[in-house]
PDB file of C-alpha atoms in Angstrom:
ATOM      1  CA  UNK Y   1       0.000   0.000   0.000  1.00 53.00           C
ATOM      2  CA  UNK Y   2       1.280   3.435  -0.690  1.00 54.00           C
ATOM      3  CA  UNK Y   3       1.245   6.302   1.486  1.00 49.00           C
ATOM      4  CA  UNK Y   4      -0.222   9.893   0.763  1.00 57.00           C
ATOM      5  CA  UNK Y   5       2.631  11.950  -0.175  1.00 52.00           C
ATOM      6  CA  UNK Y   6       2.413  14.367   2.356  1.00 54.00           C
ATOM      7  CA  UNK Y   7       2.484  11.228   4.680  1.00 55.00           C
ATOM      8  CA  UNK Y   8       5.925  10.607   2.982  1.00 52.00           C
ATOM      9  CA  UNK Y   9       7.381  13.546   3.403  1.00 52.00           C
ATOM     10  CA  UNK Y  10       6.465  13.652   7.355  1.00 63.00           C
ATOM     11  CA  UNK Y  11       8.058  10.351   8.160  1.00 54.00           C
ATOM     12  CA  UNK Y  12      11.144  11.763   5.560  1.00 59.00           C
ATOM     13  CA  UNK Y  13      11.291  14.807   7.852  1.00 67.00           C
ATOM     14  CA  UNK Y  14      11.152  12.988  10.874  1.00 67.00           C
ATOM     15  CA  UNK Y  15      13.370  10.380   9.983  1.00 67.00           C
ATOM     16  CA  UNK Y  16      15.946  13.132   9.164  1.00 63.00           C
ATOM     17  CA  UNK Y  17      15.073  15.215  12.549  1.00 60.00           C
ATOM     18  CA  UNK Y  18      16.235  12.363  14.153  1.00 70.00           C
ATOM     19  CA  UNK Y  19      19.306  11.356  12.017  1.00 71.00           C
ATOM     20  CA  UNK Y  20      20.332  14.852  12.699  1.00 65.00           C
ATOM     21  CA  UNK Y  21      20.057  14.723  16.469  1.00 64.00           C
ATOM     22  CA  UNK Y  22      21.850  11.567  16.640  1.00 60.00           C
ATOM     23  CA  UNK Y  23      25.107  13.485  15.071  1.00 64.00           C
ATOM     24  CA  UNK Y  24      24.661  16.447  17.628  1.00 55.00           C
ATOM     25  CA  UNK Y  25      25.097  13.825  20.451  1.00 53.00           C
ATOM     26  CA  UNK Y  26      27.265  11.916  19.263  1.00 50.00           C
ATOM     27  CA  UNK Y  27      29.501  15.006  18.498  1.00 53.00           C
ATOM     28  CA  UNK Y  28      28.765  16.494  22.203  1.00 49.00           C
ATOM     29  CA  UNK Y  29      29.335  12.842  23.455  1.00 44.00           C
ATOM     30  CA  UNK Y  30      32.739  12.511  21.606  1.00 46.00           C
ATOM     31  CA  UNK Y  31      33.831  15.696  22.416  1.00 47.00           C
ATOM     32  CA  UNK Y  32      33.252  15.563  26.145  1.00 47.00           C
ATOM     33  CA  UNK Y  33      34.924  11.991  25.217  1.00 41.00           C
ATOM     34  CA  UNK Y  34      38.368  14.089  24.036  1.00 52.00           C
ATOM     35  CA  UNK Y  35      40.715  15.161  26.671  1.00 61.00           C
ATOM     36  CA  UNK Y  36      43.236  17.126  25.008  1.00 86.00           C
ATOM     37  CA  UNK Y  37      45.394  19.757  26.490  1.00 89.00           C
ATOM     38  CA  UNK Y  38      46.594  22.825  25.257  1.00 91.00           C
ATOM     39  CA  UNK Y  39      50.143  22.400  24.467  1.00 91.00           C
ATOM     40  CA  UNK Y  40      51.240  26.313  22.776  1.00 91.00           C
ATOM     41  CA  UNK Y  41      50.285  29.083  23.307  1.00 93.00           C
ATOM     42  CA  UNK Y  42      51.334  31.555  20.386  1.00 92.00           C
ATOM     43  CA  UNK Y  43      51.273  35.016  21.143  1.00 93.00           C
ATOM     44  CA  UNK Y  44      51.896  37.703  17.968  1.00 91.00           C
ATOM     45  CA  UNK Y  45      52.543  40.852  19.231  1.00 88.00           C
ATOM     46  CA  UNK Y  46      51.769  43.796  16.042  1.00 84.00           C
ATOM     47  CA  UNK Y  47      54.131  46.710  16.603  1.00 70.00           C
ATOM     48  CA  UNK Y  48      53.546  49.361  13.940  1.00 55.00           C
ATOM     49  CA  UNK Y  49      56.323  51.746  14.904  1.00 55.00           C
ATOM     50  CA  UNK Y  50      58.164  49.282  16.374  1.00 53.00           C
ATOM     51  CA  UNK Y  51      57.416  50.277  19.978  1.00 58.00           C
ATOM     52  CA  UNK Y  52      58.489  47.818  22.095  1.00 65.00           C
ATOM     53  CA  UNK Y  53      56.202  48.354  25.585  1.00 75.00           C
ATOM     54  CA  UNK Y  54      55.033  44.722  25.057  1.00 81.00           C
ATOM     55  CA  UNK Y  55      56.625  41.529  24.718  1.00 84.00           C
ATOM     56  CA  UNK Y  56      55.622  37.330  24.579  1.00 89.00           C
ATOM     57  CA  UNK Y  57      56.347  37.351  28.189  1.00 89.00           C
ATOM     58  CA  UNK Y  58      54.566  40.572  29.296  1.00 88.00           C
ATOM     59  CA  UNK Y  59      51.577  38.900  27.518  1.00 91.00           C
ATOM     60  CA  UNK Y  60      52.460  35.256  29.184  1.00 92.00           C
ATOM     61  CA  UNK Y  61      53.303  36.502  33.152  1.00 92.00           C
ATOM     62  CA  UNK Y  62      49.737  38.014  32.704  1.00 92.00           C
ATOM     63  CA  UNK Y  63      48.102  35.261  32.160  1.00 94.00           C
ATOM     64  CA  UNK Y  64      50.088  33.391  34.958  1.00 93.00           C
ATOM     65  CA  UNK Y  65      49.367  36.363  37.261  1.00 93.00           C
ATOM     66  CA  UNK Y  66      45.397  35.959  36.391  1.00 91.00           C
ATOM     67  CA  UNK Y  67      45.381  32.066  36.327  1.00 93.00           C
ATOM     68  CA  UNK Y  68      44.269  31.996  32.602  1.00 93.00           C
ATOM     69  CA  UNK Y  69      47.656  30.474  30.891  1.00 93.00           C
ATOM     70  CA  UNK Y  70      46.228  27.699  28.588  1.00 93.00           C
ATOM     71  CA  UNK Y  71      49.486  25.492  28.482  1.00 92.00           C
ATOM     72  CA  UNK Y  72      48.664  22.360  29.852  1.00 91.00           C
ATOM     73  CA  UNK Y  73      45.218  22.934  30.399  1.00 92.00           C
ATOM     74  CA  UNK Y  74      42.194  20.940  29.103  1.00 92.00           C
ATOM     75  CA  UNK Y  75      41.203  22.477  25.741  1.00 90.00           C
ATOM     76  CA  UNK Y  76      37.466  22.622  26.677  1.00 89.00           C
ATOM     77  CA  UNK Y  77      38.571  24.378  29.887  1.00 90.00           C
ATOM     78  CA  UNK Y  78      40.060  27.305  28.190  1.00 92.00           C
ATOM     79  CA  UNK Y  79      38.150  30.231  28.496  1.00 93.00           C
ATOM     80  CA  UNK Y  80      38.720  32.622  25.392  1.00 93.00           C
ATOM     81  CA  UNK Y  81      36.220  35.209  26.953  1.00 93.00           C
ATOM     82  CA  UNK Y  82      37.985  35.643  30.098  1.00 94.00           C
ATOM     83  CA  UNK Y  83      41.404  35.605  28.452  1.00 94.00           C
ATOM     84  CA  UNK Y  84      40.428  38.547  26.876  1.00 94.00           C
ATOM     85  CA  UNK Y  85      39.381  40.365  29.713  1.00 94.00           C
ATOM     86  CA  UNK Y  86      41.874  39.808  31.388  1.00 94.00           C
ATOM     87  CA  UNK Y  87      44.462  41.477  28.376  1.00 93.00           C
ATOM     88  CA  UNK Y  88      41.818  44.191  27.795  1.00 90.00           C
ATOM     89  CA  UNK Y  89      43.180  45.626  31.631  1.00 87.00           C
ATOM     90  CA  UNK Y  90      46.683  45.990  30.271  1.00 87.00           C
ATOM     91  CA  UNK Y  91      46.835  49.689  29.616  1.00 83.00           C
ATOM     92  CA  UNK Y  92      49.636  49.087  26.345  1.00 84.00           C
ATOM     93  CA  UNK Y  93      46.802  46.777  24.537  1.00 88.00           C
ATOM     94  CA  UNK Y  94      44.304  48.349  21.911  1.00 87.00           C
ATOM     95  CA  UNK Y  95      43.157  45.495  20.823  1.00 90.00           C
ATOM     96  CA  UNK Y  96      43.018  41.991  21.118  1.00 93.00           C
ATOM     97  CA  UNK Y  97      41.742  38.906  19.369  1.00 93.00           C
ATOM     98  CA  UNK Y  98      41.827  34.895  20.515  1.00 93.00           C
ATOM     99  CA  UNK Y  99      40.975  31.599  19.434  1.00 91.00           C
ATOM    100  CA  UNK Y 100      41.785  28.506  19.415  1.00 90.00           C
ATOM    101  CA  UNK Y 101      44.167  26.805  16.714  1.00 86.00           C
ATOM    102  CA  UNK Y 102      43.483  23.268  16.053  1.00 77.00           C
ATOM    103  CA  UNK Y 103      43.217  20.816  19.006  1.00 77.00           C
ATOM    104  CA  UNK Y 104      46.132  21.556  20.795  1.00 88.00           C
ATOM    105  CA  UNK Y 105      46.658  25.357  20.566  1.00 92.00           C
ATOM    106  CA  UNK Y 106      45.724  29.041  21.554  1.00 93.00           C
ATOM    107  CA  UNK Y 107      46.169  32.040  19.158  1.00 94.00           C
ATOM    108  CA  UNK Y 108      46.607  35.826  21.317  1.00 94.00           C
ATOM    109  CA  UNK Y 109      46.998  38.257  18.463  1.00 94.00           C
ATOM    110  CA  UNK Y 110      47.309  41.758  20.533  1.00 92.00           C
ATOM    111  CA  UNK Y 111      47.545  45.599  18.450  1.00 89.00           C
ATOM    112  CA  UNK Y 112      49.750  47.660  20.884  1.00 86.00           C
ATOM    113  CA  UNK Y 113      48.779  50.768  21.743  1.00 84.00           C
ATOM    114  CA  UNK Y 114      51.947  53.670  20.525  1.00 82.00           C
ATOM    115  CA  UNK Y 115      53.106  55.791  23.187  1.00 87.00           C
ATOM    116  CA  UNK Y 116      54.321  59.329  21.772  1.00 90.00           C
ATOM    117  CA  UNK Y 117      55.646  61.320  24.946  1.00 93.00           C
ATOM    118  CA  UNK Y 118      56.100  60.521  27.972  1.00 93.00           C
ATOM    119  CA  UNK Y 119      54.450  63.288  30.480  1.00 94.00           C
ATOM    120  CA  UNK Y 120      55.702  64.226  33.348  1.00 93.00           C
ATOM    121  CA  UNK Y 121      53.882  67.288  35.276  1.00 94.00           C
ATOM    122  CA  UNK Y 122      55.206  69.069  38.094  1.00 92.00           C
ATOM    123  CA  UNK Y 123      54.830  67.555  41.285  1.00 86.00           C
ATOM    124  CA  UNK Y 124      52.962  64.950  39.737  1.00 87.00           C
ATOM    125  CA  UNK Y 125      53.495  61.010  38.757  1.00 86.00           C
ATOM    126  CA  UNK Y 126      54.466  60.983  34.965  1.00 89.00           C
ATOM    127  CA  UNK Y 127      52.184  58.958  32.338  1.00 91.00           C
ATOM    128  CA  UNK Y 128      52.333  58.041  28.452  1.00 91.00           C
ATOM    129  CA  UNK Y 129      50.175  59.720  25.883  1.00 92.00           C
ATOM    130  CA  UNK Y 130      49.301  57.437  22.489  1.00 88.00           C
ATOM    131  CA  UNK Y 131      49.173  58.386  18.866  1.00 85.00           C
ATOM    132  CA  UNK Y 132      45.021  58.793  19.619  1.00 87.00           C
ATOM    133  CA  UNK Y 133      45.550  61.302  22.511  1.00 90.00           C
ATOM    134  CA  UNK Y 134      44.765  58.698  25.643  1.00 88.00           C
ATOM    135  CA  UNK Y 135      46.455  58.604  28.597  1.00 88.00           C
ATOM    136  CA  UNK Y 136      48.270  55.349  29.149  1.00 85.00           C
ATOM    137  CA  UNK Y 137      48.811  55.465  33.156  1.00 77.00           C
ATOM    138  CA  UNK Y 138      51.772  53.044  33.464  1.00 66.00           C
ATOM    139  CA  UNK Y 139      55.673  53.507  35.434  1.00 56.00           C
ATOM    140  CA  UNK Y 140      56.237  49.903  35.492  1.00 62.00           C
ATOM    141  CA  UNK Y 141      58.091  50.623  31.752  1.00 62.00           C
ATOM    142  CA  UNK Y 142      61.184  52.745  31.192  1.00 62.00           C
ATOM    143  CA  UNK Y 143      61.257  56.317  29.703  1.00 60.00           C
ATOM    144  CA  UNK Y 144      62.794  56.152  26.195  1.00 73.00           C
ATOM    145  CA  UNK Y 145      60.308  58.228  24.267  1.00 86.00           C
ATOM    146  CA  UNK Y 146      60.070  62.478  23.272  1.00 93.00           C
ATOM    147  CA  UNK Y 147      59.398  64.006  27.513  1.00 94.00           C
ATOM    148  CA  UNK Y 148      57.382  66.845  28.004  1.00 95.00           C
ATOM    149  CA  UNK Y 149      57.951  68.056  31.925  1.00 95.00           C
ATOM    150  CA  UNK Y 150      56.661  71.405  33.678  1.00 95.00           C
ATOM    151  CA  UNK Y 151      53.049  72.920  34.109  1.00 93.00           C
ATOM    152  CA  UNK Y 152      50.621  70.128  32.153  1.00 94.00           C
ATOM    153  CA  UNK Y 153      47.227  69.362  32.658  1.00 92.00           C
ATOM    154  CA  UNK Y 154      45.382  65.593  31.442  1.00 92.00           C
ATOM    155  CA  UNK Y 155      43.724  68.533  28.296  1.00 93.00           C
ATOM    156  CA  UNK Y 156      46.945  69.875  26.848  1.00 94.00           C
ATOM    157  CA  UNK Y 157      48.968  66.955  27.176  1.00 94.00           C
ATOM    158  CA  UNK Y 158      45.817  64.690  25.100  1.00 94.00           C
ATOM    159  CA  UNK Y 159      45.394  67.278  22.604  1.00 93.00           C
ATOM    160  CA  UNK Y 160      48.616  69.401  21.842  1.00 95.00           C
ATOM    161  CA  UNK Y 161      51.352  67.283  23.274  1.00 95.00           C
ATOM    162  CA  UNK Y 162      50.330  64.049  21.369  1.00 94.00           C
ATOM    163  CA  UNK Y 163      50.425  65.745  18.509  1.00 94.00           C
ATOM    164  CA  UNK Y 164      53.895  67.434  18.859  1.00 95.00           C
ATOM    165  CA  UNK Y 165      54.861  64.062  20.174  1.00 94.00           C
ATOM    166  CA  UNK Y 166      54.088  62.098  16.934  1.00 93.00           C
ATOM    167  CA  UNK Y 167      55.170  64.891  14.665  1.00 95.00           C
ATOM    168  CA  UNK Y 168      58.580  65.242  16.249  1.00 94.00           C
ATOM    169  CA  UNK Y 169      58.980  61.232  16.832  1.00 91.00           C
ATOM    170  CA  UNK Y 170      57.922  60.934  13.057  1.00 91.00           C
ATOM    171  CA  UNK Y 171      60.775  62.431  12.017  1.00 92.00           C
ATOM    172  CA  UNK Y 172      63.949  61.242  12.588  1.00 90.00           C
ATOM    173  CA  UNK Y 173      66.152  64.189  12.260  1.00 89.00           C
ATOM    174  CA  UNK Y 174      63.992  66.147  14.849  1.00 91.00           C
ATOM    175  CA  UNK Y 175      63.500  62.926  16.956  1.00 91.00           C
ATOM    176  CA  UNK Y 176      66.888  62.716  17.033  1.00 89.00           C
ATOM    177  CA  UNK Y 177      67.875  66.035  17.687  1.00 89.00           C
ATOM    178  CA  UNK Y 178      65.140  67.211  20.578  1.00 92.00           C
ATOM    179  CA  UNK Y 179      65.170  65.343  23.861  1.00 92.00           C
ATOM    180  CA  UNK Y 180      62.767  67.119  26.041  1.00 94.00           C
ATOM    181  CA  UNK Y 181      59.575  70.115  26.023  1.00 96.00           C
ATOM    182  CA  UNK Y 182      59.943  72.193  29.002  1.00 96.00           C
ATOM    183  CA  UNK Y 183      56.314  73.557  29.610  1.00 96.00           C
ATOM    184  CA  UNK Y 184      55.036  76.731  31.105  1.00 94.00           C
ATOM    185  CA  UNK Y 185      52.206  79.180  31.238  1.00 91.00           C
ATOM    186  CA  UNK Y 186      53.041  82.530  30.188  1.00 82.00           C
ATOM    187  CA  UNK Y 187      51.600  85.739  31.408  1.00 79.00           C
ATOM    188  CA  UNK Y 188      48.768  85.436  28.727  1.00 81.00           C
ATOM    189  CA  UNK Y 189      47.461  82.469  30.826  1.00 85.00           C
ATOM    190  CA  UNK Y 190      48.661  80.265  27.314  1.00 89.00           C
ATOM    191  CA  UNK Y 191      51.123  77.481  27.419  1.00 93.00           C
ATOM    192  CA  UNK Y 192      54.554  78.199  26.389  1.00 94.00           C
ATOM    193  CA  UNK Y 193      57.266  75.273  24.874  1.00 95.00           C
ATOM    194  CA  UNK Y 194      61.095  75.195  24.964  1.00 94.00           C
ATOM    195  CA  UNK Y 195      62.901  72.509  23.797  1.00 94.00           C
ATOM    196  CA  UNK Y 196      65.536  70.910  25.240  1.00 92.00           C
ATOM    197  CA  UNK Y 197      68.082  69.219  22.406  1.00 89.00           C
ATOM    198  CA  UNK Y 198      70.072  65.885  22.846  1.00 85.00           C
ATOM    199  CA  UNK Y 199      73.556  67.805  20.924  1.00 77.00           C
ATOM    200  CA  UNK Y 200      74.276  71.755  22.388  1.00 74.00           C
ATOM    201  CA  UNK Y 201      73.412  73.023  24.940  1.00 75.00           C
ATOM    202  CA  UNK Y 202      71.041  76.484  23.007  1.00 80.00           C
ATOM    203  CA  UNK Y 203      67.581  77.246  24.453  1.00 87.00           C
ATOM    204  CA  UNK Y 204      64.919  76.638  21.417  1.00 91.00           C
ATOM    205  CA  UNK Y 205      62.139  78.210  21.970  1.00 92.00           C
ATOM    206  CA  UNK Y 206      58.922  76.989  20.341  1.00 93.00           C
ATOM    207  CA  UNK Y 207      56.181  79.711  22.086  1.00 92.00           C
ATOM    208  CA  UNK Y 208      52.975  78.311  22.393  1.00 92.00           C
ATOM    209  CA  UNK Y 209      51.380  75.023  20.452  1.00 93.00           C
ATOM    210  CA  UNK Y 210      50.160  77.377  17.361  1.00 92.00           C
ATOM    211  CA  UNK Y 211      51.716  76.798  14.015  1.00 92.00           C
ATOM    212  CA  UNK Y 212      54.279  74.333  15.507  1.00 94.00           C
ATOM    213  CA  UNK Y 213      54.915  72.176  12.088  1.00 94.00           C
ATOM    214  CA  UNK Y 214      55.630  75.113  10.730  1.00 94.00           C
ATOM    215  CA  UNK Y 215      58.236  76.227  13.907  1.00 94.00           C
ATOM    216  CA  UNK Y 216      59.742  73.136  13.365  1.00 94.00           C
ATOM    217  CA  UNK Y 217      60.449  73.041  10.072  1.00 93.00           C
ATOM    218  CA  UNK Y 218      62.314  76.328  10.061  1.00 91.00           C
ATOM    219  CA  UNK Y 219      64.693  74.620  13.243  1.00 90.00           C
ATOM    220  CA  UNK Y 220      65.147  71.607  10.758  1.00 89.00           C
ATOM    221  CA  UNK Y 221      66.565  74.071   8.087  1.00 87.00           C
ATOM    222  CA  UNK Y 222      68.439  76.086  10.455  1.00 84.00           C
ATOM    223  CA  UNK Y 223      70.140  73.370  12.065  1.00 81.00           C
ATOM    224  CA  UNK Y 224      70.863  71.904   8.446  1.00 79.00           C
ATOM    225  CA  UNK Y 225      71.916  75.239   7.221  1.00 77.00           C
ATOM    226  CA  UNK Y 226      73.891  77.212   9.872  1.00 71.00           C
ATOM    227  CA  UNK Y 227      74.606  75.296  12.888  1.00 67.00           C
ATOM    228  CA  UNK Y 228      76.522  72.474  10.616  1.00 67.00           C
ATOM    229  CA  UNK Y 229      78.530  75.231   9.948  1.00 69.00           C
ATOM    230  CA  UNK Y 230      78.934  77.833  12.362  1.00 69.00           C
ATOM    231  CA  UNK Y 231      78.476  75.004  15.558  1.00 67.00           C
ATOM    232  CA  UNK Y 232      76.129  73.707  18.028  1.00 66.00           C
ATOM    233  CA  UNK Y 233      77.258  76.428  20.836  1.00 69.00           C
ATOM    234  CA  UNK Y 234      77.661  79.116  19.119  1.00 75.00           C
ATOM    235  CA  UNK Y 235      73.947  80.541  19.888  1.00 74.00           C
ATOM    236  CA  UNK Y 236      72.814  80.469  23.483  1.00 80.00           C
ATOM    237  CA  UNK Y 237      68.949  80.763  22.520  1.00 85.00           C
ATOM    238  CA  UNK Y 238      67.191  79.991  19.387  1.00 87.00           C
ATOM    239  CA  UNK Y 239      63.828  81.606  19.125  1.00 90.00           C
ATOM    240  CA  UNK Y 240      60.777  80.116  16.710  1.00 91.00           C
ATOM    241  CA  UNK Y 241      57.963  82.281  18.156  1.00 89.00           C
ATOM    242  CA  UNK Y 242      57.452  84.524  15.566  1.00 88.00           C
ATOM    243  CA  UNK Y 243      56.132  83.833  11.711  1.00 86.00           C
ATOM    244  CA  UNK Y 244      58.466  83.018   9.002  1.00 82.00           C
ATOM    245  CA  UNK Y 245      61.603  83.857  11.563  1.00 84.00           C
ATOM    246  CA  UNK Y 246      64.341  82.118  13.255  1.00 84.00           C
ATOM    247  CA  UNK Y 247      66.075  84.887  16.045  1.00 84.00           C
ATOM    248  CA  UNK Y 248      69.260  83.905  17.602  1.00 79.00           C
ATOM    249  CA  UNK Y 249      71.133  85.267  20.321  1.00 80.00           C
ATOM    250  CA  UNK Y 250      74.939  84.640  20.568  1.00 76.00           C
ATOM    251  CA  UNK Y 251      76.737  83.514  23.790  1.00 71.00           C
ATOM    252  CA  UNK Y 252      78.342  86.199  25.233  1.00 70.00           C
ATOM    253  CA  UNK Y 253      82.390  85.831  25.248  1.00 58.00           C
ATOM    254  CA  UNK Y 254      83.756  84.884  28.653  1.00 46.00           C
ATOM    255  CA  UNK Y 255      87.244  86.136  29.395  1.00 39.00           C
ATOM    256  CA  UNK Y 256      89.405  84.578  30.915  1.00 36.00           C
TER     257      UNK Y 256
END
């Protein structure tokens, strides 16, 4: 006797229903089954401007610190959410993605965050500013970057002195040449720059923020132009304040 087809096609769908179930459980059921452990961890660590703030085993002594280290672990064990967390906290980390590789494996791929200047106000603990302008509050790493010391708030150094920081680190001729911004408020209530450079031993002095590319650029040509000749200690102050000028003031002779 022949069934209906609409008959048919329940007892197809059915049949199939349960065919499908069967794999779910015995895929759950094997997997439970499976005790492998995690055996690598692999951690990739993208530097862009090869900042190095972050290494394998800043990345790996966190994990140990938190209890989350997936070496030797059970696979199935290994939280991926909470590993995450956990390397969201550190303040050098932009982003982060995980996963797991395989059977036997954990993938951390971390973006580190770029420190431009290092800022360190008066009579306050210093902190690193990023390419984006946030404050990265963090001593535990040393101070090789651009500084910026004196009278700063959390505004100006966000705004202006991440700016100035990535300009100046940027280029490697200025990066190279200025070691420190010296920062003050003038009598107009406006912050004031001088710069302190790594050769000589001339006060540069920038003014305020306004037009600094510009500042800069004439000190690149003046140092490429005139000190290479005439020497770094020739000038005891270099001033950039004003437009389209570069005014210099000679040490005075000592005798002897």
């Amino acid at each position: 006797m022949k069934l209906p087809k609409n008959i048919q096609w329940s007892v197809a769908t059915i049949i199939a229903v349960i065919i499908a179930a069967y794999i779910v459980y015995a895929m759950v059921v094997m997997s439970e089954g499976r005790n492998e452990t995690c055996d690598t961890l692999i951690v990739n660590i993208s530097n862009p401007d090869n900042a190095s703030f972050l290494s394998v085993d800043d990345i790996e002594e966190q994990l140990i610190q938190c209890g989350l280290h997936p070496k030797g672990q059970p696979m199935k064990k290994v939280s991926i959410r909470k590993i995450k967390e956990a390397l969201r906290s550190n303040p050098f980390i932009a982003d982060i993605q995980c996963y797991k590789t395989g059977n036997d494996k954990v993938m951390v791929k971390v973006i580190q965050r770029t420190p431009v200047i290092y800022v360190l106000p008066d009579k306050q603990s210093g902190y690193y500013i990023d390419a984006e302008g946030s404050v990265i509050q963090n001593s535990h790493y040393p101070v090789n970057l651009l500084v910026a010391s004196g009278q700063i708030d959390r505004k100006f150094a966000s705004t202006a002195l991440s700016s100035i920081g990535k300009y100046i680190g940027e280029d490697d001729f200025l990066n190279n040449q200025i070691e420190q911004l010296v920062v003050s408020v003038g009598h107009d209530n406006h912050y004031v720059i001088d710069l302190v450079p790594r050769v000589g031993q001339q006060k540069i002095h920038l003014g305020t923020i306004n037009n600094y590319a510009d500042k800069l650029r004439r000190l690149k040509a003046f140092y490429s132009k005139a000190i290479t000749s005439i020497g770094w200690n020739k000038y005891s102050t270099v001033n950039l304040e004003y437009d389209n000028q570069v005014i210099c003031k000679k040490k005075k002779t000592e005798s002897i």
